[in-house]
Short mmCIF file of C-alpha atoms in Angstrom, two decimals:
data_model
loop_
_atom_site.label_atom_id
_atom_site.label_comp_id
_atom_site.label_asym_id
_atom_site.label_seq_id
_atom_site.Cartn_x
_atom_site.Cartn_y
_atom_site.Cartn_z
CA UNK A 167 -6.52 -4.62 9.73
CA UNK A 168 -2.62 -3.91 8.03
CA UNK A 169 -1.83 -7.02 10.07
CA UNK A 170 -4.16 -9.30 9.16
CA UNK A 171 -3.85 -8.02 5.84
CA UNK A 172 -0.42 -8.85 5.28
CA UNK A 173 -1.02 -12.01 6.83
CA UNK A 174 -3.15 -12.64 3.64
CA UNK A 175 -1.34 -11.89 1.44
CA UNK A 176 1.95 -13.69 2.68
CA UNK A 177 -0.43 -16.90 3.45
CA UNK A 178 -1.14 -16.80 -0.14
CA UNK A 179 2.52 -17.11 -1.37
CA UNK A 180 4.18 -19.30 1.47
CA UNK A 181 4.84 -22.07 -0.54
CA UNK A 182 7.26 -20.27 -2.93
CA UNK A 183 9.38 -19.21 0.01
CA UNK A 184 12.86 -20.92 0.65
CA UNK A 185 13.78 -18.47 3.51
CA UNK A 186 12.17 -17.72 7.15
CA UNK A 187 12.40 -14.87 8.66
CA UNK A 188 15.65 -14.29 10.92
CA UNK A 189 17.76 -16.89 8.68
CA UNK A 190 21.09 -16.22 8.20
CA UNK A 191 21.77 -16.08 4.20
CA UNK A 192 24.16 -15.53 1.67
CA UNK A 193 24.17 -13.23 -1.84
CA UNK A 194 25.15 -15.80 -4.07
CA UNK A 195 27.33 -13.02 -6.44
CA UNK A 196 27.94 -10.16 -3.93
CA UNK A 197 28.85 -12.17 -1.23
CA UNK A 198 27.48 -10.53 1.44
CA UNK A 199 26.07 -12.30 4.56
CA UNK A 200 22.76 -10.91 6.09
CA UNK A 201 19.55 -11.57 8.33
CA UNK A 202 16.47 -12.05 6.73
CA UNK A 203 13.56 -9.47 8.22
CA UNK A 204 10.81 -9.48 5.53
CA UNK A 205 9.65 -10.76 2.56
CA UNK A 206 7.65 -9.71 -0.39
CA UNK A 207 5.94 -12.11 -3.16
CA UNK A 208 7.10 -10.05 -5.57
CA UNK A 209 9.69 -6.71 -5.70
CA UNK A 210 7.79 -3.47 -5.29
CA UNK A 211 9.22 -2.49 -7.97
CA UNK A 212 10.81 -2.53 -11.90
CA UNK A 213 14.05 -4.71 -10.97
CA UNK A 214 14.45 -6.38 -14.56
CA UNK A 215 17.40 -3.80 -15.11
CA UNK A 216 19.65 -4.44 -12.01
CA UNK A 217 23.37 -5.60 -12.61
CA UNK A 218 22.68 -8.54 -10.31
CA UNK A 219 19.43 -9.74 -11.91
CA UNK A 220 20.47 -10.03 -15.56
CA UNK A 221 21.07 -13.97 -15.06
CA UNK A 222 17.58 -14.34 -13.10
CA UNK A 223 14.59 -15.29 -15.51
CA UNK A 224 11.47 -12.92 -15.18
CA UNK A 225 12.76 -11.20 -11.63
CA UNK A 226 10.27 -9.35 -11.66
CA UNK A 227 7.28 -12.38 -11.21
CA UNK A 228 9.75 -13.89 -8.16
CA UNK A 229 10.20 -13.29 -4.25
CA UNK A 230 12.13 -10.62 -2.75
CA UNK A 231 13.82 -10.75 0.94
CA UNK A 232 14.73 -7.52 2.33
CA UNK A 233 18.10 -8.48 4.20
CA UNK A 234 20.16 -6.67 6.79
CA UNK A 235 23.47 -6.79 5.55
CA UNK A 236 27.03 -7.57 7.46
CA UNK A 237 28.68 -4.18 7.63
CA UNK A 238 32.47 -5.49 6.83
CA UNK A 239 30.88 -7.27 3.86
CA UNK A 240 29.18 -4.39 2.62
CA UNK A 241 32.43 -2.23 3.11
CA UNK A 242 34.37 -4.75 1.32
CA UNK A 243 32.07 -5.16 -1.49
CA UNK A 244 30.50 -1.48 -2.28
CA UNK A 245 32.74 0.58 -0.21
CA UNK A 246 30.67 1.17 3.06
CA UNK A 247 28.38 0.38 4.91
CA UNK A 248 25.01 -0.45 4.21
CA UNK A 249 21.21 -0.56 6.27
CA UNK A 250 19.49 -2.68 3.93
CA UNK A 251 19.74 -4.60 0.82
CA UNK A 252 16.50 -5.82 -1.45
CA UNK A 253 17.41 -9.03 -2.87
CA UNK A 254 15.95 -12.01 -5.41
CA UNK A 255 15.52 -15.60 -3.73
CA UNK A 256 17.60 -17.00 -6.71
CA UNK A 257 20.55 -15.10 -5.67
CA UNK A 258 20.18 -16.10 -2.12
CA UNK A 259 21.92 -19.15 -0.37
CA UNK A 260 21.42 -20.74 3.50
CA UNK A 261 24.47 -19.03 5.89
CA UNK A 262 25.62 -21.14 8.58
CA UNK A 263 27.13 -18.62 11.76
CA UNK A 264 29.56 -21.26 12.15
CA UNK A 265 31.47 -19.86 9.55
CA UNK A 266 31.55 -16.64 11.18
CA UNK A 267 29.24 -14.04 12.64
CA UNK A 268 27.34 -11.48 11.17
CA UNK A 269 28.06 -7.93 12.14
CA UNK A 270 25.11 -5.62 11.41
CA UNK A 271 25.65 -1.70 10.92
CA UNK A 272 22.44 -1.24 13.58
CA UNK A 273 21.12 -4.08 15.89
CA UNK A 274 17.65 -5.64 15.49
CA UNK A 275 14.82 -3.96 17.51
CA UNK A 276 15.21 -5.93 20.91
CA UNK A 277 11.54 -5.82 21.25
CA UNK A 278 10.97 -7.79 17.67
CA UNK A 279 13.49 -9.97 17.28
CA UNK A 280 15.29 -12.66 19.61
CA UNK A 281 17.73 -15.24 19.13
CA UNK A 282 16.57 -18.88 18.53
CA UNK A 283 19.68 -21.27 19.98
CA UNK A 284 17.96 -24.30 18.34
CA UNK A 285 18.05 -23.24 15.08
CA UNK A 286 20.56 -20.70 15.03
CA UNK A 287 18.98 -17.57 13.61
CA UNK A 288 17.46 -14.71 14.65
CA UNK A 289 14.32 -14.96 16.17
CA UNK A 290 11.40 -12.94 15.11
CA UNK A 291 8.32 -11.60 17.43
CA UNK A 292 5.00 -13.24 17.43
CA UNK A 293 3.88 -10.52 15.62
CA UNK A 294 6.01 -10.06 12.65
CA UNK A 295 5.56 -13.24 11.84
CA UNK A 296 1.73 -13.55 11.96
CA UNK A 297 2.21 -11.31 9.41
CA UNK A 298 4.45 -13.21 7.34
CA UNK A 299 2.24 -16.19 7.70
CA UNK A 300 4.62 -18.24 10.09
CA UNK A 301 3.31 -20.42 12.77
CA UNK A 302 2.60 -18.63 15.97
CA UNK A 303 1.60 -22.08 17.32
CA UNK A 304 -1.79 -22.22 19.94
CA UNK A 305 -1.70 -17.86 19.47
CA UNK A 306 -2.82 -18.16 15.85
CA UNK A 307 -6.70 -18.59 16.47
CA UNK A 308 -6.82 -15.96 19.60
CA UNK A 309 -5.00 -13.61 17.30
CA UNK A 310 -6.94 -14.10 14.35
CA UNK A 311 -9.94 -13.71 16.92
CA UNK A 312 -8.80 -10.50 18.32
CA UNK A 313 -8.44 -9.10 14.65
CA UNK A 314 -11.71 -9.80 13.88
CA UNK A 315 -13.16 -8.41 16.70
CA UNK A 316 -11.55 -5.01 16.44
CA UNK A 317 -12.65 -4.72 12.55
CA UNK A 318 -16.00 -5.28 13.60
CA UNK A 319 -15.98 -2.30 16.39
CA UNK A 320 -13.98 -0.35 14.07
CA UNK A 321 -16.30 -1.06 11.37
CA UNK A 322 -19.25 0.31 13.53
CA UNK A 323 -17.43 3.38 14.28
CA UNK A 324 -16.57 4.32 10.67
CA UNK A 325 -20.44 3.23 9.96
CA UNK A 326 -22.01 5.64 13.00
CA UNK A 327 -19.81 8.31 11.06
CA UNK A 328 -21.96 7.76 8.21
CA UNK A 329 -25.08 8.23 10.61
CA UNK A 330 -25.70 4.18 10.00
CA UNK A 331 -23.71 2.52 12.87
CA UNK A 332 -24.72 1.54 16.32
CA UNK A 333 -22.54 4.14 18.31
CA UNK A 334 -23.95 7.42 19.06
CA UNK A 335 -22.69 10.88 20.42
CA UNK A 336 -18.94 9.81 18.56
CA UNK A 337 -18.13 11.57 15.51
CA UNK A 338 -19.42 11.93 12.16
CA UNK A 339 -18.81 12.97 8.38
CA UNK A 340 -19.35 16.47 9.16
CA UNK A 341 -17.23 16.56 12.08
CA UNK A 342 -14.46 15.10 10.16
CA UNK A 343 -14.70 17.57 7.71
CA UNK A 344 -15.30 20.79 9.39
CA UNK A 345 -12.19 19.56 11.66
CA UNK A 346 -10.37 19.07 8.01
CA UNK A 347 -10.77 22.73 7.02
CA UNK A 348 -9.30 23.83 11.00
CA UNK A 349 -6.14 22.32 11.50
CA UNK A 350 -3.06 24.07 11.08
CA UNK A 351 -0.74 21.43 10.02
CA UNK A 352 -0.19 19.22 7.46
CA UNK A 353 0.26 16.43 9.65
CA UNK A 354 -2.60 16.50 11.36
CA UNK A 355 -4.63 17.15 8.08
CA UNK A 356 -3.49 14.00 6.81
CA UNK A 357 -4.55 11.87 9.29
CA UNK A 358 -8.19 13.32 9.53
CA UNK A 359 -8.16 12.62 5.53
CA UNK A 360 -7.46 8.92 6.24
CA UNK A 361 -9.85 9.03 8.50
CA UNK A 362 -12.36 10.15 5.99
CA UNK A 363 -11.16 8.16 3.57
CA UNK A 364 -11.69 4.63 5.90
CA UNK A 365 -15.25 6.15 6.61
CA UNK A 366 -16.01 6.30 2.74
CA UNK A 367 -14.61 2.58 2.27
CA UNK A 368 -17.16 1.28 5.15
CA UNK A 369 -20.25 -0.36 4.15
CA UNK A 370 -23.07 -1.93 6.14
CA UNK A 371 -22.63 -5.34 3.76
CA UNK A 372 -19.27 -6.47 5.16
CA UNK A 373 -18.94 -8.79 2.40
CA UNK A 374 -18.64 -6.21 0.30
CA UNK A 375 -16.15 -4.47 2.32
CA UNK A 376 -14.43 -7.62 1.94
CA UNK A 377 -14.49 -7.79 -1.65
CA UNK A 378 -13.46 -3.75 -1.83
CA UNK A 379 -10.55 -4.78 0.22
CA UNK A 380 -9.90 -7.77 -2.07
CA UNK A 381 -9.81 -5.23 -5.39
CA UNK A 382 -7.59 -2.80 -3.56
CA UNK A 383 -5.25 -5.46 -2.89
CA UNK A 384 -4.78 -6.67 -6.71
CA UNK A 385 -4.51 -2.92 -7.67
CA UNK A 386 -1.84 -2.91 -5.61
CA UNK A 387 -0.26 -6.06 -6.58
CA UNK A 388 -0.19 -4.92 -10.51
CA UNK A 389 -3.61 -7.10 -11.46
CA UNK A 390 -4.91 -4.29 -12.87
CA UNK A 391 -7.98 -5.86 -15.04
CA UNK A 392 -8.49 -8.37 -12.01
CA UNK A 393 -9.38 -5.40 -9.85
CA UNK A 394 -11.18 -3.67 -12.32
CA UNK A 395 -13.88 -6.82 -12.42
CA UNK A 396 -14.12 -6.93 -8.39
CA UNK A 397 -14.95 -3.12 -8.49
CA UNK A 398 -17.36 -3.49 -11.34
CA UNK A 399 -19.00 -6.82 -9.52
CA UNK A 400 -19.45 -4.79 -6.21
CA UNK A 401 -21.28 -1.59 -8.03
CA UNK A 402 -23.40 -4.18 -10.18
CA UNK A 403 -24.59 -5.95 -6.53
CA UNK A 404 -24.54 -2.79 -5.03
CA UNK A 405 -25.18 0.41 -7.10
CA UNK A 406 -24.81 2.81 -3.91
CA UNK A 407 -21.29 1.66 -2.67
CA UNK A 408 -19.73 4.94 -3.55
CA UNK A 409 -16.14 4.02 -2.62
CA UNK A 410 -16.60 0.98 -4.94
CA UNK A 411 -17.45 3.04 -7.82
CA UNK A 412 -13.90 5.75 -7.16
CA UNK A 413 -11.90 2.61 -7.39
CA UNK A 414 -13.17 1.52 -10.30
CA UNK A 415 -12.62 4.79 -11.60
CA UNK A 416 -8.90 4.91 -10.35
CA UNK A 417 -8.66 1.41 -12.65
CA UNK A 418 -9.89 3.29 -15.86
CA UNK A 419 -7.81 6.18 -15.62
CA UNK A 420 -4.91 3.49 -15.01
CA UNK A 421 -6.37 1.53 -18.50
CA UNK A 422 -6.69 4.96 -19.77
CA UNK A 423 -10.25 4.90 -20.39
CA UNK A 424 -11.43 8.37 -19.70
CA UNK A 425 -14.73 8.65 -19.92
CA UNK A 426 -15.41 5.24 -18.32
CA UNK A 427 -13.30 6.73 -15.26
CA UNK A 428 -15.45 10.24 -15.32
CA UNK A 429 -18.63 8.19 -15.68
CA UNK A 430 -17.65 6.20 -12.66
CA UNK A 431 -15.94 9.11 -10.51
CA UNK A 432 -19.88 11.30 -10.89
CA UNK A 433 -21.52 7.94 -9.85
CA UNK A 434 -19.69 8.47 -6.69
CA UNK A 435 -20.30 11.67 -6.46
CA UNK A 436 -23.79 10.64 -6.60
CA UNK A 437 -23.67 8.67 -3.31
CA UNK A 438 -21.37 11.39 -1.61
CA UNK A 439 -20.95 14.40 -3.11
CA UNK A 440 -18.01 14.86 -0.64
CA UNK A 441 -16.16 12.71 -2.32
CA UNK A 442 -12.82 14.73 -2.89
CA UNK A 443 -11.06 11.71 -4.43
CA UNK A 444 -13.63 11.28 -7.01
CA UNK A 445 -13.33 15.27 -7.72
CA UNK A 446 -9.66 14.81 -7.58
CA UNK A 447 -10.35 11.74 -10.20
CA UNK A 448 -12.05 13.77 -12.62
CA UNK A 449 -9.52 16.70 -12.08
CA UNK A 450 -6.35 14.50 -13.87
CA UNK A 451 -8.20 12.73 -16.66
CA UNK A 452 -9.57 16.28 -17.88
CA UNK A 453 -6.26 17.93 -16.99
CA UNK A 454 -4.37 14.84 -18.89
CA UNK A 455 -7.28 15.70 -21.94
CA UNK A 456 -6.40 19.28 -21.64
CA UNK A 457 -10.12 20.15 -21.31
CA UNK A 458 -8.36 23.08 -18.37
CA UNK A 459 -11.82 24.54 -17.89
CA UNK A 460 -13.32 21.61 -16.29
CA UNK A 461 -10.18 20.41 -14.89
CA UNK A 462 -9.99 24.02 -12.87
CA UNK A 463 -13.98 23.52 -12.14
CA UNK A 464 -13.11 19.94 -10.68
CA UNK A 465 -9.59 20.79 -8.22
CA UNK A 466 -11.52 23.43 -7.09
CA UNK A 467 -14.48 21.71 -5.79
CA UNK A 468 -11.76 19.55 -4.26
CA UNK A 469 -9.93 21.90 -2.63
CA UNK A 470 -13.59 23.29 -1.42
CA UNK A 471 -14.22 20.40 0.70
CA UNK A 472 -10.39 19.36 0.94
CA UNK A 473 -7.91 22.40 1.13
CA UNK A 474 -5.08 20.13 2.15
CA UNK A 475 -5.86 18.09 -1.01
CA UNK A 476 -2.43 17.64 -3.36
CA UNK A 477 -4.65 18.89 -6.59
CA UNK A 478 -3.61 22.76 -5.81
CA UNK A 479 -0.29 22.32 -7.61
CA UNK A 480 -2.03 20.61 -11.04
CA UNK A 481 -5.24 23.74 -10.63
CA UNK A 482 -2.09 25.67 -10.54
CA UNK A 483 -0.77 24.57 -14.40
CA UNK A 484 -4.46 24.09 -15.50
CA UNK A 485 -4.98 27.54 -14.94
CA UNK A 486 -1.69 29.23 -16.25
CA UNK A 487 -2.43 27.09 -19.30
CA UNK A 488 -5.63 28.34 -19.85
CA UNK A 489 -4.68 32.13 -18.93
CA UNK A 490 -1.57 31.18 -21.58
CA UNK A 491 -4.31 29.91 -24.16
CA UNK A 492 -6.88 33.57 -23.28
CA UNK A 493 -3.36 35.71 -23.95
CA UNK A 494 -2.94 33.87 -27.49
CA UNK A 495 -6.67 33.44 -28.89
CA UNK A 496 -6.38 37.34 -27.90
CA UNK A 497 -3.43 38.42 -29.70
CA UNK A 498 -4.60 36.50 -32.68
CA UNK A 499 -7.52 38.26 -32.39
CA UNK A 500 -6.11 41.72 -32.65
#
């Protein structure tokens, strides 16, 4: 699903790529030679403030290549050695290895990258770039295929959790839960909350699935508002997708709309009163409103069904706030 994912997304922005993966290139100001191993359509992050980027109009809005550098160049130019460097496409240049070769501090993964004589670059595996949206040539529809066929068996096993799948004797919500509140670790805690998490998402309308999936991916790509009409389309088709109606709460505690995100957190509470996130949800924006009492009343219902959940730091502060607040109302009272 992360695969074809990606593949999405980079299929979406291929045309405002100048460099393939495993190409040699050059920083235009640092002069530092590197491999290219990934892209991103945009930085991850705030880069409007970095010393190289103050020439480069609206960095943040362009590609980002995330290059392994030559060690003696990086030594030369920042005083050691260096794994990785995250760099803008307008400060990148083509690198032909005929002007010398390109040291790297560790080698490339023998079982992901090659080296492509005719061109002469590195050579990536057929699965990085699938990902990346290269050509894969005649694998492209059997992989595309495969993908599909896996998020449709996975699908039924998330939906049999829910008790509405066509798999029996597997696993379900309550399994997943009661095996939540046994382990020992945190590590092994997490993963059975992704787990429950991925059940929550599934729905028996994959189009909707689809469309939740769709949402999450312009939340995370900073299209705040975008997302915020998927979610609300999805709950207006579909009152009783509760996972659709937390995200859509997520978005108006982003827009800092409170009640809007309370109202939609309870509505998905009302499909699955498991819902830890949601409880989580409603948690912050009363914590952030410092209404403590029903902050404290919401992290603890969290931590009730989720003991693992992060909330048990902010119940913590709710609470010595509102022992704090008890103390002064009493001395004023005296």
């Amino acid at each position: 699903i992360a695969l074809q994912w990606s593949h999405n997304v980079h299929k979406k922005n291929e045309n405002n790529i100048d460099f393939k993966l495993g190409q040699t290139v050059k920083h235009k100001l640092f002069n530092f030679k590197g491999v290219v191993v990934a892209w991103d359509p945009k930085p991850h992050m705030d880069v409007s403030q970095w010393d190289g980027l103050q020439g480069v109009e609206n960095p943040n809005e362009k590609p980002f290549y995330h290059i392994r550098p030559d060690i003696n160049d990086c030594i030369r130019e920042f005083g050691g050695p260096r794994s990785w460097r995250y760099v803008c496409q307008d400060n990148l240049e083509p690198y032909d290895l005929k002007h010398g070769r390109i040291e790297l501090e560790m080698e490339l993964d023998e079982d992901e990258w090659g080296w492509d004589k005719e061109n002469g670059w590195f050579a990536p595996s057929e699965e990085i770039r699938f990902m990346h949206a290269e050509d894969v040539g005649e694998n492209e529809e059997a992989i595309k295929e495969t993908i599909q066929r896996l998020k449709e068996i996975i699908s039924d096993c998330f939906l049999s959790a829910q008790g509405r799948g066509s798999i029996t004797g597997l696993y379900s919500l309550d399994d997943l839960f009661y095996l939540l509140n046994s382990v020992g670790k945190l590590e092994d805690a997490t993963a059975v909350q992704d787990m429950i998490k991925e059940v929550f998402k599934e729905f028996p309308d994959s189009s909707l699935r689809k469309q939740l999936d769709a949402g999450i991916s312009e939340l995370i790509e900073g299209k705040t508002k975008q997302a915020l009409e998927t979610f609300t389309d999805i709950v207006a088709t579909e009152p009783a997708y509760g996972e659709a109606w937390n995200k859509k709460a997520t978005v108006h505690y982003m827009l800092g709309e409170r009640q809007s995100a309370i109202d939609a957190s309870n509505k998905a509470l009302e499909a699955d009163p498991r819902n830890f996130q949601a409880l989580a949800g409603i948690g912050l924006v009363e914590m952030d409103a410092m209404n403590d009492k029903e902050a404290i009343t919401a992290f603890q219902q969290c931590l009730a069904l989720n003991p693992w959940s992060m909330v048990s730091a902010r119940l913590s502060i709710c609470m010595s706030r509102r022992d704090r607040s008890s103390s002064t109302s009493g001395n004023v009272d005296e």
